mmCIF file of C-alpha atoms in Angstrom:
data_model
loop_
_atom_site.group_PDB
_atom_site.id
_atom_site.type_symbol
_atom_site.label_atom_id
_atom_site.label_comp_id
_atom_site.label_asym_id
_atom_site.label_seq_id
_atom_site.Cartn_x
_atom_site.Cartn_y
_atom_site.Cartn_z
ATOM 1 C CA MET A 1 150.737 139.223 -83.367
ATOM 2 C CA PRO A 2 150.596 140.426 -79.643
ATOM 3 C CA LYS A 3 148.510 143.485 -80.687
ATOM 4 C CA ALA A 4 145.647 144.846 -78.499
ATOM 5 C CA THR A 5 145.124 147.817 -81.161
ATOM 6 C CA ASN A 6 146.754 148.962 -84.332
ATOM 7 C CA ALA A 7 149.106 151.896 -84.276
ATOM 8 C CA ASP A 8 148.389 152.680 -87.770
ATOM 9 C CA ASP A 9 144.322 153.049 -87.071
ATOM 10 C CA SER A 10 143.518 156.866 -87.646
ATOM 11 C CA ASP A 11 141.209 156.171 -84.537
ATOM 12 C CA ALA A 12 144.072 154.746 -82.568
ATOM 13 C CA PRO A 13 144.964 156.528 -79.481
ATOM 14 C CA ASP A 14 147.795 158.985 -79.136
ATOM 15 C CA GLY A 15 150.397 157.092 -77.593
ATOM 16 C CA VAL A 16 152.875 154.591 -77.518
ATOM 17 C CA GLN A 17 151.735 150.586 -77.397
ATOM 18 C CA ILE A 18 153.719 148.448 -75.034
ATOM 19 C CA ASP A 19 153.561 144.706 -75.851
ATOM 20 C CA LEU A 20 154.788 142.489 -73.140
ATOM 21 C CA ILE A 21 155.626 139.313 -73.686
ATOM 22 C CA SER A 22 155.533 136.012 -71.666
ATOM 23 C CA GLY A 23 158.024 133.476 -71.569
ATOM 24 C CA GLU A 24 154.737 131.152 -72.399
ATOM 25 C CA ARG A 25 154.086 132.454 -75.544
ATOM 26 C CA MET A 26 157.478 132.445 -76.904
ATOM 27 C CA ALA A 27 158.255 128.794 -75.917
ATOM 28 C CA GLY A 28 156.332 127.085 -78.446
ATOM 29 C CA MET A 29 157.829 129.465 -81.249
ATOM 30 C CA ALA A 30 160.175 128.769 -84.139
ATOM 31 C CA THR A 31 163.344 131.379 -84.109
ATOM 32 C CA MET A 32 161.984 133.044 -87.307
ATOM 33 C CA GLU A 33 158.705 132.978 -85.708
ATOM 34 C CA LYS A 34 159.741 134.982 -82.480
ATOM 35 C CA ILE A 35 161.739 137.847 -84.937
ATOM 36 C CA ARG A 36 159.099 138.080 -87.359
ATOM 37 C CA MET A 37 156.788 138.938 -83.727
ATOM 38 C CA ILE A 38 159.101 141.228 -82.467
ATOM 39 C CA LEU A 39 159.826 143.031 -85.941
ATOM 40 C CA ASP A 40 156.021 142.951 -86.667
ATOM 41 C CA GLY A 41 155.668 144.874 -83.237
ATOM 42 C CA VAL A 42 158.399 147.345 -83.470
ATOM 43 C CA HIS A 43 157.482 148.560 -87.173
ATOM 44 C CA ASP A 44 153.945 149.343 -85.736
ATOM 45 C CA GLY A 45 156.085 151.531 -83.557
ATOM 46 C CA ASN A 46 155.750 149.211 -80.510
ATOM 47 C CA ILE A 47 158.008 148.863 -77.959
ATOM 48 C CA VAL A 48 158.315 145.149 -77.079
ATOM 49 C CA ILE A 49 159.287 143.430 -73.619
ATOM 50 C CA LEU A 50 160.097 139.860 -73.896
ATOM 51 C CA GLU A 51 160.116 138.427 -70.558
ATOM 52 C CA GLU A 52 162.444 134.988 -71.707
ATOM 53 C CA GLY A 53 164.630 137.193 -73.992
ATOM 54 C CA LEU A 54 166.314 135.389 -76.930
ATOM 55 C CA THR A 55 169.154 132.989 -77.184
ATOM 56 C CA PRO A 56 172.551 134.021 -78.641
ATOM 57 C CA ASP A 57 171.286 132.404 -81.627
ATOM 58 C CA GLU A 58 167.858 134.205 -81.673
ATOM 59 C CA GLU A 59 169.928 137.441 -81.333
ATOM 60 C CA SER A 60 172.113 136.896 -84.226
ATOM 61 C CA ARG A 61 169.063 136.355 -86.311
ATOM 62 C CA LEU A 62 167.241 139.219 -85.200
ATOM 63 C CA ILE A 63 170.306 141.420 -85.818
ATOM 64 C CA GLU A 64 170.369 139.995 -89.457
ATOM 65 C CA VAL A 65 166.951 140.251 -90.413
ATOM 66 C CA THR A 66 166.679 143.293 -89.339
ATOM 67 C CA MET A 67 169.519 145.082 -90.962
ATOM 68 C CA ALA A 68 167.663 143.577 -94.057
ATOM 69 C CA GLU A 69 164.414 145.304 -93.886
ATOM 70 C CA ILE A 70 166.129 148.757 -92.904
ATOM 71 C CA SER A 71 165.024 151.249 -95.809
ATOM 72 C CA PRO A 72 165.927 154.909 -95.667
ATOM 73 C CA ASP A 73 163.127 157.382 -94.078
ATOM 74 C CA GLU A 74 161.136 153.781 -93.031
ATOM 75 C CA PHE A 75 162.788 151.952 -90.756
ATOM 76 C CA ASN A 76 166.030 152.447 -89.335
ATOM 77 C CA GLY A 77 166.410 149.812 -87.228
ATOM 78 C CA ILE A 78 165.732 148.828 -83.320
ATOM 79 C CA GLU A 79 167.388 149.365 -79.969
ATOM 80 C CA ILE A 80 167.641 146.110 -77.478
ATOM 81 C CA GLU A 81 168.856 146.088 -74.051
ATOM 82 C CA THR A 82 168.570 142.955 -72.438
ATOM 83 C CA TYR A 83 169.543 141.890 -68.308
ATOM 84 C CA PRO A 84 170.313 138.275 -68.149
ATOM 85 C CA LYS A 85 169.844 136.324 -65.232
ATOM 86 C CA SER A 86 173.584 135.385 -65.315
ATOM 87 C CA ASP A 87 175.583 138.407 -66.907
ATOM 88 C CA THR A 88 178.580 137.613 -69.131
ATOM 89 C CA ARG A 89 181.045 136.594 -66.596
ATOM 90 C CA ASP A 90 179.311 133.454 -66.234
ATOM 91 C CA SER A 91 180.635 131.581 -68.674
ATOM 92 C CA SER A 92 182.763 129.147 -66.870
ATOM 93 C CA LEU A 93 182.570 126.014 -67.559
ATOM 94 C CA LEU A 94 180.531 125.177 -64.642
ATOM 95 C CA GLY A 95 178.576 128.087 -65.346
ATOM 96 C CA ARG A 96 178.201 126.260 -69.392
ATOM 97 C CA ILE A 97 177.012 123.565 -67.768
ATOM 98 C CA MET A 98 174.541 124.566 -65.191
ATOM 99 C CA GLY A 99 172.834 126.144 -68.622
ATOM 100 C CA GLY A 100 174.487 129.722 -68.209
ATOM 101 C CA ASP A 101 174.564 130.224 -72.181
ATOM 102 C CA GLN A 102 171.544 128.941 -73.029
ATOM 103 C CA ALA A 103 167.866 131.093 -72.872
ATOM 104 C CA GLU A 104 166.968 131.317 -69.371
ATOM 105 C CA ALA A 105 164.553 134.168 -67.600
ATOM 106 C CA LYS A 106 165.987 137.219 -68.747
ATOM 107 C CA LEU A 107 164.174 140.745 -69.350
ATOM 108 C CA THR A 108 164.536 142.620 -73.369
ATOM 109 C CA VAL A 109 163.133 145.538 -74.585
ATOM 110 C CA ILE A 110 163.236 145.876 -77.916
ATOM 111 C CA GLY A 111 161.680 149.219 -79.798
ATOM 112 C CA PRO A 112 162.255 151.028 -82.592
ATOM 113 C CA ALA A 113 165.513 153.369 -83.081
ATOM 114 C CA ASN A 114 163.806 156.287 -84.470
ATOM 115 C CA GLN A 115 161.457 156.377 -81.759
ATOM 116 C CA ILE A 116 163.834 155.439 -78.845
ATOM 117 C CA GLU A 117 165.642 158.756 -77.819
ATOM 118 C CA THR A 118 167.220 156.892 -75.129
ATOM 119 C CA LEU A 119 167.631 153.549 -73.971
ATOM 120 C CA HIS A 120 169.950 153.086 -70.682
ATOM 121 C CA LYS A 121 170.826 150.043 -68.795
ATOM 122 C CA ASP A 122 172.424 150.257 -65.545
ATOM 123 C CA GLU A 123 172.811 147.511 -62.892
ATOM 124 C CA THR A 124 169.065 147.312 -61.947
ATOM 125 C CA LEU A 125 167.123 149.530 -64.338
ATOM 126 C CA ILE A 126 166.627 149.825 -67.952
ATOM 127 C CA SER A 127 165.326 153.148 -69.264
ATOM 128 C CA ALA A 128 163.777 154.488 -71.992
ATOM 129 C CA LEU A 129 162.550 157.778 -73.139
ATOM 130 C CA VAL A 130 160.383 157.363 -76.425
ATOM 131 C CA SER A 131 158.478 159.805 -78.404
ATOM 132 C CA ARG A 132 155.654 159.450 -79.940
ATOM 133 C CA ASN A 133 156.874 161.044 -83.477
ATOM 134 C CA MET B 1 220.557 134.603 -94.238
ATOM 135 C CA GLY B 2 222.994 131.917 -95.093
ATOM 136 C CA LEU B 3 221.812 129.270 -97.992
ATOM 137 C CA PHE B 4 221.661 126.291 -95.218
ATOM 138 C CA THR B 5 219.942 128.568 -93.200
ATOM 139 C CA GLU B 6 217.515 129.324 -95.520
ATOM 140 C CA LEU B 7 217.116 126.011 -97.099
ATOM 141 C CA LYS B 8 216.485 125.260 -93.131
ATOM 142 C CA ASP B 9 213.893 127.323 -92.482
ATOM 143 C CA SER B 10 212.257 126.364 -95.877
ATOM 144 C CA ILE B 11 212.067 122.676 -94.880
ATOM 145 C CA SER B 12 210.807 124.111 -91.284
ATOM 146 C CA ARG B 13 207.964 125.972 -92.652
ATOM 147 C CA ALA B 14 206.894 122.884 -95.007
ATOM 148 C CA THR B 15 207.003 121.028 -92.297
ATOM 149 C CA ASP B 16 204.878 123.007 -90.467
ATOM 150 C CA ARG B 17 202.535 123.332 -92.836
ATOM 151 C CA LEU B 18 202.385 119.792 -93.407
ATOM 152 C CA PHE B 19 201.567 118.853 -90.112
ATOM 153 C CA SER B 20 199.165 122.025 -89.231
ATOM 154 C CA GLU B 21 195.870 120.733 -89.223
ATOM 155 C CA GLN B 22 194.353 121.062 -92.344
ATOM 156 C CA GLU B 23 193.341 124.200 -94.100
ATOM 157 C CA PRO B 24 194.174 127.843 -92.846
ATOM 158 C CA LYS B 25 191.880 128.708 -89.699
ATOM 159 C CA ARG B 26 189.325 131.862 -90.585
ATOM 160 C CA ILE B 27 189.566 134.583 -88.002
ATOM 161 C CA GLY B 28 186.794 137.215 -88.110
ATOM 162 C CA ILE B 29 187.944 140.598 -86.646
ATOM 163 C CA TYR B 30 184.196 141.291 -84.850
ATOM 164 C CA GLY B 31 183.635 144.535 -82.963
ATOM 165 C CA PRO B 32 181.287 147.799 -83.394
ATOM 166 C CA PRO B 33 181.869 150.493 -85.756
ATOM 167 C CA ASN B 34 184.758 152.203 -85.775
ATOM 168 C CA ALA B 35 186.867 150.553 -83.235
ATOM 169 C CA GLY B 36 189.571 150.042 -85.858
ATOM 170 C CA LYS B 37 188.774 146.590 -86.866
ATOM 171 C CA THR B 38 190.022 147.448 -90.534
ATOM 172 C CA THR B 39 193.417 149.438 -89.444
ATOM 173 C CA LEU B 40 194.137 146.132 -87.522
ATOM 174 C CA ALA B 41 193.582 143.862 -90.202
ATOM 175 C CA ASN B 42 195.619 146.371 -92.582
ATOM 176 C CA ARG B 43 198.314 145.888 -90.151
ATOM 177 C CA ILE B 44 198.536 142.159 -89.458
ATOM 178 C CA ALA B 45 198.483 141.796 -93.274
ATOM 179 C CA ARG B 46 201.110 144.479 -94.153
ATOM 180 C CA ASP B 47 203.453 143.010 -91.283
ATOM 181 C CA TRP B 48 202.766 139.507 -92.902
ATOM 182 C CA THR B 49 202.250 139.450 -95.925
ATOM 183 C CA GLY B 50 203.147 142.651 -97.555
ATOM 184 C CA ASP B 51 199.578 144.162 -98.792
ATOM 185 C CA ALA B 52 196.608 146.028 -96.937
ATOM 186 C CA VAL B 53 192.979 144.358 -96.596
ATOM 187 C CA GLY B 54 191.070 147.701 -97.428
ATOM 188 C CA ALA B 55 190.478 151.236 -96.616
ATOM 189 C CA GLU B 56 190.725 153.125 -93.497
ATOM 190 C CA SER B 57 188.532 155.613 -92.043
ATOM 191 C CA HIS B 58 186.799 157.264 -89.839
ATOM 192 C CA VAL B 59 183.377 157.603 -91.268
ATOM 193 C CA PRO B 60 180.993 154.701 -89.320
ATOM 194 C CA HIS B 61 180.792 151.617 -91.842
ATOM 195 C CA GLU B 62 183.695 152.452 -94.197
ATOM 196 C CA THR B 63 184.327 148.541 -94.155
ATOM 197 C CA ARG B 64 180.204 147.444 -95.650
ATOM 198 C CA ARG B 65 181.711 144.111 -97.306
ATOM 199 C CA ALA B 66 183.593 141.267 -95.135
ATOM 200 C CA ARG B 67 186.819 141.440 -96.429
ATOM 201 C CA ARG B 68 189.317 138.336 -96.538
ATOM 202 C CA LYS B 69 192.962 138.031 -96.237
ATOM 203 C CA GLU B 70 193.734 134.514 -97.327
ATOM 204 C CA ASN B 71 197.079 132.419 -96.545
ATOM 205 C CA VAL B 72 198.634 134.838 -93.468
ATOM 206 C CA GLU B 73 201.632 133.000 -92.125
ATOM 207 C CA ILE B 74 202.369 134.228 -88.590
ATOM 208 C CA GLU B 75 206.074 133.267 -87.392
ATOM 209 C CA ARG B 76 206.212 132.896 -83.755
ATOM 210 C CA ASP B 77 209.688 130.862 -81.802
ATOM 211 C CA GLY B 78 210.320 129.352 -85.084
ATOM 212 C CA LYS B 79 206.722 128.152 -85.672
ATOM 213 C CA THR B 80 204.064 129.223 -88.606
ATOM 214 C CA VAL B 81 200.491 129.829 -87.602
ATOM 215 C CA THR B 82 198.766 130.343 -90.596
ATOM 216 C CA ILE B 83 195.437 132.161 -90.922
ATOM 217 C CA ASP B 84 192.514 133.687 -93.251
ATOM 218 C CA ILE B 85 191.764 137.081 -91.551
ATOM 219 C CA VAL B 86 188.025 138.263 -91.842
ATOM 220 C CA ASP B 87 187.784 141.915 -91.903
ATOM 221 C CA THR B 88 184.056 142.289 -90.903
ATOM 222 C CA PRO B 89 181.975 145.754 -91.067
ATOM 223 C CA GLY B 90 181.537 146.922 -87.437
ATOM 224 C CA VAL B 91 178.326 144.895 -85.900
ATOM 225 C CA THR B 92 175.462 147.556 -85.028
ATOM 226 C CA THR B 93 171.195 147.113 -84.602
ATOM 227 C CA LYS B 94 170.524 150.346 -86.755
ATOM 228 C CA VAL B 95 171.718 152.287 -89.290
ATOM 229 C CA ASP B 96 170.454 155.761 -90.366
ATOM 230 C CA TYR B 97 171.536 157.375 -93.595
ATOM 231 C CA GLU B 98 171.189 160.637 -92.148
ATOM 232 C CA GLU B 99 174.023 159.713 -89.888
ATOM 233 C CA PHE B 100 176.181 160.029 -93.063
ATOM 234 C CA THR B 101 174.854 163.118 -94.648
ATOM 235 C CA ASP B 102 177.081 165.518 -93.135
ATOM 236 C CA GLU B 103 180.321 163.498 -94.843
ATOM 237 C CA MET B 104 178.660 162.978 -97.801
ATOM 238 C CA GLY B 105 175.540 163.902 -100.461
ATOM 239 C CA GLU B 106 172.041 162.095 -99.842
ATOM 240 C CA GLU B 107 172.428 159.778 -102.680
ATOM 241 C CA ASP B 108 175.506 158.377 -101.459
ATOM 242 C CA ALA B 109 174.738 157.904 -98.034
ATOM 243 C CA ILE B 110 171.179 156.112 -98.984
ATOM 244 C CA ARG B 111 173.670 153.811 -100.786
ATOM 245 C CA ARG B 112 176.018 153.469 -98.034
ATOM 246 C CA SER B 113 173.575 152.831 -95.585
ATOM 247 C CA ARG B 114 172.257 149.975 -97.873
ATOM 248 C CA GLU B 115 175.455 148.823 -98.048
ATOM 249 C CA ALA B 116 176.435 149.015 -93.872
ATOM 250 C CA THR B 117 173.079 147.059 -93.696
ATOM 251 C CA GLU B 118 173.720 143.872 -96.081
ATOM 252 C CA GLY B 119 177.422 144.205 -94.764
ATOM 253 C CA VAL B 120 176.329 143.736 -91.177
ATOM 254 C CA ALA B 121 173.223 140.789 -92.010
ATOM 255 C CA GLU B 122 176.402 139.095 -93.813
ATOM 256 C CA ALA B 123 178.818 139.759 -90.933
ATOM 257 C CA MET B 124 176.200 137.911 -88.584
ATOM 258 C CA HIS B 125 176.190 134.887 -91.082
ATOM 259 C CA TRP B 126 179.879 134.637 -90.954
ATOM 260 C CA LEU B 127 179.562 134.279 -87.532
ATOM 261 C CA ARG B 128 177.051 131.571 -87.060
ATOM 262 C CA GLU B 129 178.932 129.416 -90.262
ATOM 263 C CA ASP B 130 181.853 130.496 -91.332
ATOM 264 C CA VAL B 131 184.574 131.461 -88.790
ATOM 265 C CA ASP B 132 186.709 129.162 -86.738
ATOM 266 C CA GLY B 133 188.219 131.952 -84.565
ATOM 267 C CA VAL B 134 187.432 135.263 -83.110
ATOM 268 C CA ILE B 135 189.235 138.800 -82.295
ATOM 269 C CA TYR B 136 186.681 141.347 -81.037
ATOM 270 C CA VAL B 137 188.267 144.910 -81.302
ATOM 271 C CA LEU B 138 186.697 147.674 -78.497
ATOM 272 C CA ASP B 139 188.083 151.211 -78.346
ATOM 273 C CA SER B 140 189.518 151.106 -75.454
ATOM 274 C CA ALA B 141 188.479 154.867 -74.985
ATOM 275 C CA GLU B 142 185.570 154.001 -75.126
ATOM 276 C CA ASP B 143 183.040 152.214 -72.871
ATOM 277 C CA PRO B 144 182.762 148.641 -73.967
ATOM 278 C CA ILE B 145 179.615 147.569 -71.669
ATOM 279 C CA THR B 146 177.082 148.135 -74.574
ATOM 280 C CA GLN B 147 174.012 146.064 -75.655
ATOM 281 C CA VAL B 148 176.065 145.275 -79.006
ATOM 282 C CA ASN B 149 179.058 143.949 -77.305
ATOM 283 C CA THR B 150 177.621 141.648 -74.557
ATOM 284 C CA MET B 151 175.154 140.326 -77.483
ATOM 285 C CA LEU B 152 178.304 139.489 -79.509
ATOM 286 C CA ILE B 153 180.331 138.319 -76.916
ATOM 287 C CA GLY B 154 177.386 136.061 -75.792
ATOM 288 C CA ILE B 155 177.212 135.015 -79.390
ATOM 289 C CA ILE B 156 180.612 133.784 -79.803
ATOM 290 C CA GLU B 157 180.504 131.812 -76.021
ATOM 291 C CA SER B 158 177.473 130.224 -77.316
ATOM 292 C CA ARG B 159 179.446 129.030 -80.639
ATOM 293 C CA ASP B 160 182.251 128.042 -78.957
ATOM 294 C CA LEU B 161 184.751 130.140 -80.664
ATOM 295 C CA PRO B 162 188.475 130.758 -79.251
ATOM 296 C CA VAL B 163 187.983 134.987 -78.778
ATOM 297 C CA LEU B 164 190.617 137.415 -77.816
ATOM 298 C CA ILE B 165 189.653 141.051 -76.868
ATOM 299 C CA PHE B 166 191.826 143.468 -78.378
ATOM 300 C CA ALA B 167 191.865 146.872 -76.663
ATOM 301 C CA ASN B 168 192.842 148.792 -79.035
ATOM 302 C CA LYS B 169 193.678 152.422 -79.214
ATOM 303 C CA ILE B 170 195.855 152.790 -76.388
ATOM 304 C CA ASP B 171 197.343 155.793 -77.564
ATOM 305 C CA LEU B 172 194.806 157.740 -76.594
ATOM 306 C CA ASP B 173 194.997 159.589 -73.566
ATOM 307 C CA ASP B 174 191.265 158.310 -72.534
ATOM 308 C CA SER B 175 192.371 154.461 -73.154
ATOM 309 C CA SER B 176 191.673 152.163 -70.290
ATOM 310 C CA VAL B 177 192.742 148.789 -70.686
ATOM 311 C CA LYS B 178 191.150 147.890 -67.298
ATOM 312 C CA ARG B 179 188.063 149.247 -68.200
ATOM 313 C CA ILE B 180 187.968 146.487 -70.885
ATOM 314 C CA GLU B 181 189.048 143.818 -68.881
ATOM 315 C CA ASP B 182 186.619 144.148 -66.161
ATOM 316 C CA ALA B 183 183.883 143.993 -68.738
ATOM 317 C CA PHE B 184 184.988 140.661 -70.328
ATOM 318 C CA PRO B 185 186.850 139.117 -67.096
ATOM 319 C CA GLN B 186 186.291 135.407 -68.763
ATOM 320 C CA HIS B 187 188.496 136.638 -71.956
ATOM 321 C CA LYS B 188 192.180 137.217 -72.534
ATOM 322 C CA THR B 189 192.442 141.045 -73.085
ATOM 323 C CA VAL B 190 195.524 141.926 -75.028
ATOM 324 C CA PRO B 191 195.885 146.043 -75.350
ATOM 325 C CA LEU B 192 197.316 147.891 -78.480
ATOM 326 C CA SER B 193 197.464 150.608 -80.561
ATOM 327 C CA ALA B 194 197.249 149.401 -84.706
ATOM 328 C CA LYS B 195 197.432 153.175 -85.696
ATOM 329 C CA GLU B 196 200.795 153.259 -84.293
ATOM 330 C CA GLY B 197 201.555 149.684 -83.838
ATOM 331 C CA ASP B 198 202.391 149.855 -80.678
ATOM 332 C CA ASN B 199 202.420 146.193 -78.685
ATOM 333 C CA MET B 200 202.114 143.711 -81.661
ATOM 334 C CA ASP B 201 204.397 141.774 -80.406
ATOM 335 C CA GLU B 202 202.168 140.265 -78.118
ATOM 336 C CA VAL B 203 199.432 140.427 -80.268
ATOM 337 C CA TYR B 204 200.979 138.181 -82.492
ATOM 338 C CA ASP B 205 201.991 136.124 -79.642
ATOM 339 C CA ASN B 206 198.622 135.253 -78.713
ATOM 340 C CA ILE B 207 197.204 135.022 -82.066
ATOM 341 C CA ALA B 208 199.736 132.118 -82.300
ATOM 342 C CA GLU B 209 198.769 130.891 -79.177
ATOM 343 C CA TYR B 210 194.781 131.592 -79.932
ATOM 344 C CA PHE B 211 194.591 130.126 -83.305
ATOM 345 C CA GLY B 212 197.404 127.784 -83.894
#
């Protein structure tokens, strides 16, 4: 678990915790370990930033597990934005041969939907406005 | 139609089925909520079977369970393509029951949100395990470059599934098919209005070509 502090502690500082998770830390993890780590962080109200993102299959499972954990008045899902190293336009045969569709260096920001007021992405910037609830 | 012509057509259909590749292909209709997926599924099903697939509504998550219409035979240029249409719930990463409380009571809103979450999870599972091709429906009056669309198209590409992008709602003033073509230039984009039935011949030509 990428916890420096526990957001539930009564003496925890009044702020938003940001977990920046290196590609190295994610490299040895199984898919469900990654998803558990992300969603545990988000459940605690943290913003989780992945240095190397997730594969498409892992993204699909993240959505599936997120849906299973949504409950009224407690957790209503996630906001997620990603910068792929190569965008979706590079899915030519050559792009695939060169690994264009596999996990590769990309930045992903994930946070609790009820705390992220806006999560906006343009060509060079992911901008998040986070409320402290 | 004369008896001889009917007989010839019947034999031709039987031959097509005999030599077609085994089972009908399962084609999943995916996309964000309110893009018109069920309207399109109903249009296709009514045109070729006479029956609808499910209820349509402006309220998000009207479709909360994947629904299948089996053995939809689409005839193009004398050849018959048989597909199973799977209409799926709109994929999203969040569902808040309070979004529905304007339209219904709290209890119904909570039930709807629970069913919606189960439906989205089921749709993702189907995408990984159970579909042979994808019709990805987008509202051409909305910005297509969203995280969910980019992510889903990436998932579909990673599975090497054939995909057709349908730019729906071209009857709306704000519609821009080019915006969708520019967002996903690596895939064929077909403009249509499922509600009005505009451009359905091209829709069926492409379904036959991609999934036949």
